[in-house]
Amino acid sequence: MSAPAFTPGPWRRAGHRTIAAGTGLNAVTVCEVFSGGVGLDQADGNEALIAAAPELHAAAAEVFAWIDCGFLTVGVLADDSPARMAACDRAIDALAAALGRASGRSAS
C-alpha cells in the first residue's frame, strides 16, 4: 500500500474546533469543524474523530497488511465456517475500501 497523500500526523485539537498538524513555523490547519445542524456534543465527537484520523489510518493499515500477507489468521479468520469466512471477507473488503478512500485511491 502506498503512502497516503494527507497531511502527516499527529493531528491535534488546536483551539476552538480547529484540527492542526505540526508545530511552530511548521504548523498547518488541517480543518475546522462546525457545529451547525449537529449540536455541540456531536461536533465535539467529530472533532475528536478527525484529530485521531492519522492514528486510526495507521492502525487499520497495519492490521490490513498483516491480514493481506497471511500472517494474521486468528479467530474467525481461521474458522472453516462459510458464514464466518464470508463475514470476515466483507470486513476485510470494507477495510481495504476505507483505506483506499482515505488514501485518495478511490472515488467513492
C-alpha positions as a printed NumPy array, in Angstrom:
array([[  0.   ,   0.   ,   0.   ],
       [  1.455,   3.382,  -0.944],
       [  1.8  ,   6.262,   1.48 ],
       [ -1.349,   8.348,   1.908],
       [ -1.425,  11.862,   0.478],
       [ -2.992,  13.504,   3.545],
       [ -1.113,  15.761,   5.97 ],
       [  1.086,  13.578,   8.166],
       [  0.082,  13.173,  11.792],
       [ -0.083,  13.526,  14.587],
       [ -3.058,  15.834,  14.392],
       [ -4.32 ,  17.674,  17.423],
       [ -7.12 ,  19.915,  18.591],
       [ -5.729,  23.441,  18.347],
       [ -8.278,  25.862,  19.644],
       [-11.997,  26.001,  19.173],
       [-12.915,  23.253,  16.677],
       [ -9.63 ,  23.529,  14.784],
       [ -7.525,  20.488,  13.912],
       [ -3.847,  21.179,  13.236],
       [ -0.637,  19.313,  12.477],
       [  2.964,  20.308,  13.102],
       [  4.242,  22.932,  15.498],
       [  5.716,  26.406,  15.404],
       [  6.531,  27.601,  11.891],
       [  5.597,  24.152,  10.557],
       [  2.063,  24.23 ,  11.984],
       [ -0.781,  23.86 ,   9.489],
       [ -4.529,  23.897,   9.949],
       [ -5.923,  20.6  ,   8.726],
       [ -9.579,  21.553,   9.124],
       [-12.17 ,  23.39 ,  11.135],
       [-15.229,  21.606,  12.491],
       [-18.561,  23.434,  12.589],
       [-21.46 ,  22.547,  14.853],
       [-24.251,  23.937,  12.676],
       [-27.075,  21.447,  12.448],
       [-25.469,  18.721,  14.562],
       [-25.186,  20.182,  18.039],
       [-22.194,  20.765,  20.272],
       [-21.787,  17.201,  21.576],
       [-21.752,  15.757,  18.076],
       [-19.381,  18.483,  16.858],
       [-17.033,  17.632,  19.763],
       [-17.193,  13.964,  18.771],
       [-16.483,  14.819,  15.135],
       [-13.509,  16.925,  16.23 ],
       [-12.098,  14.052,  18.31 ],
       [-12.553,  11.558,  15.457],
       [-10.878,  13.83 ,  12.92 ],
       [ -7.965,  14.54 ,  15.276],
       [ -7.414,  10.768,  15.635],
       [ -7.654,  10.092,  11.873],
       [ -3.916,   9.62 ,  11.159],
       [ -3.535,   7.148,  14.043],
       [ -6.693,   5.295,  13.036],
       [ -5.438,   5.101,   9.444],
       [ -2.043,   3.792,  10.561],
       [ -3.599,   1.149,  12.823],
       [ -6.041,  -0.005,  10.126],
       [ -3.266,  -0.141,   7.517],
       [ -1.081,  -2.226,   9.823],
       [ -3.864,  -4.706,  10.587],
       [ -4.736,  -4.931,   6.887],
       [ -1.088,  -5.563,   5.968],
       [ -0.842,  -8.426,   8.476],
       [ -4.067,  -9.949,   7.146],
       [ -3.094,  -9.395,   3.499],
       [  0.247, -11.186,   3.892],
       [ -1.447, -14.104,   5.65 ],
       [  0.284, -13.622,   8.987],
       [ -2.811, -12.627,  10.968],
       [ -5.238, -15.557,  10.843],
       [ -6.789, -15.739,  14.29 ],
       [-10.332, -16.346,  15.443],
       [-12.885, -16.196,  12.64 ],
       [-10.143, -15.866,  10.018],
       [ -9.021, -19.433,  10.757],
       [-12.544, -20.841,  11.077],
       [-13.913, -23.088,   8.322],
       [-17.49 , -21.841,   8.796],
       [-18.704, -20.43 ,   5.437],
       [-20.803, -17.765,   7.183],
       [-17.862, -16.611,   9.3  ],
       [-15.496, -16.639,   6.332],
       [-17.991, -14.557,   4.309],
       [-18.352, -12.08 ,   7.181],
       [-14.576, -11.864,   7.513],
       [-14.202, -11.342,   3.75 ],
       [-16.744,  -8.498,   3.906],
       [-14.878,  -6.891,   6.817],
       [-11.529,  -7.145,   5.021],
       [-13.061,  -5.724,   1.827],
       [-14.597,  -2.848,   3.815],
       [-11.252,  -2.146,   5.491],
       [ -9.438,  -2.16 ,   2.139],
       [-12.049,   0.17 ,   0.626],
       [-11.902,   2.581,   3.567],
       [ -8.104,   2.688,   3.431],
       [ -8.291,   3.321,  -0.322],
       [-10.725,   6.199,   0.14 ],
       [ -8.617,   7.681,   2.956],
       [ -5.534,   7.485,   0.755],
       [ -7.302,   9.102,  -2.205],
       [ -7.191,   5.97 ,  -4.352],
       [-10.959,   5.58 ,  -4.676],
       [-13.623,   7.951,  -5.959],
       [-16.392,   6.573,  -3.721]])
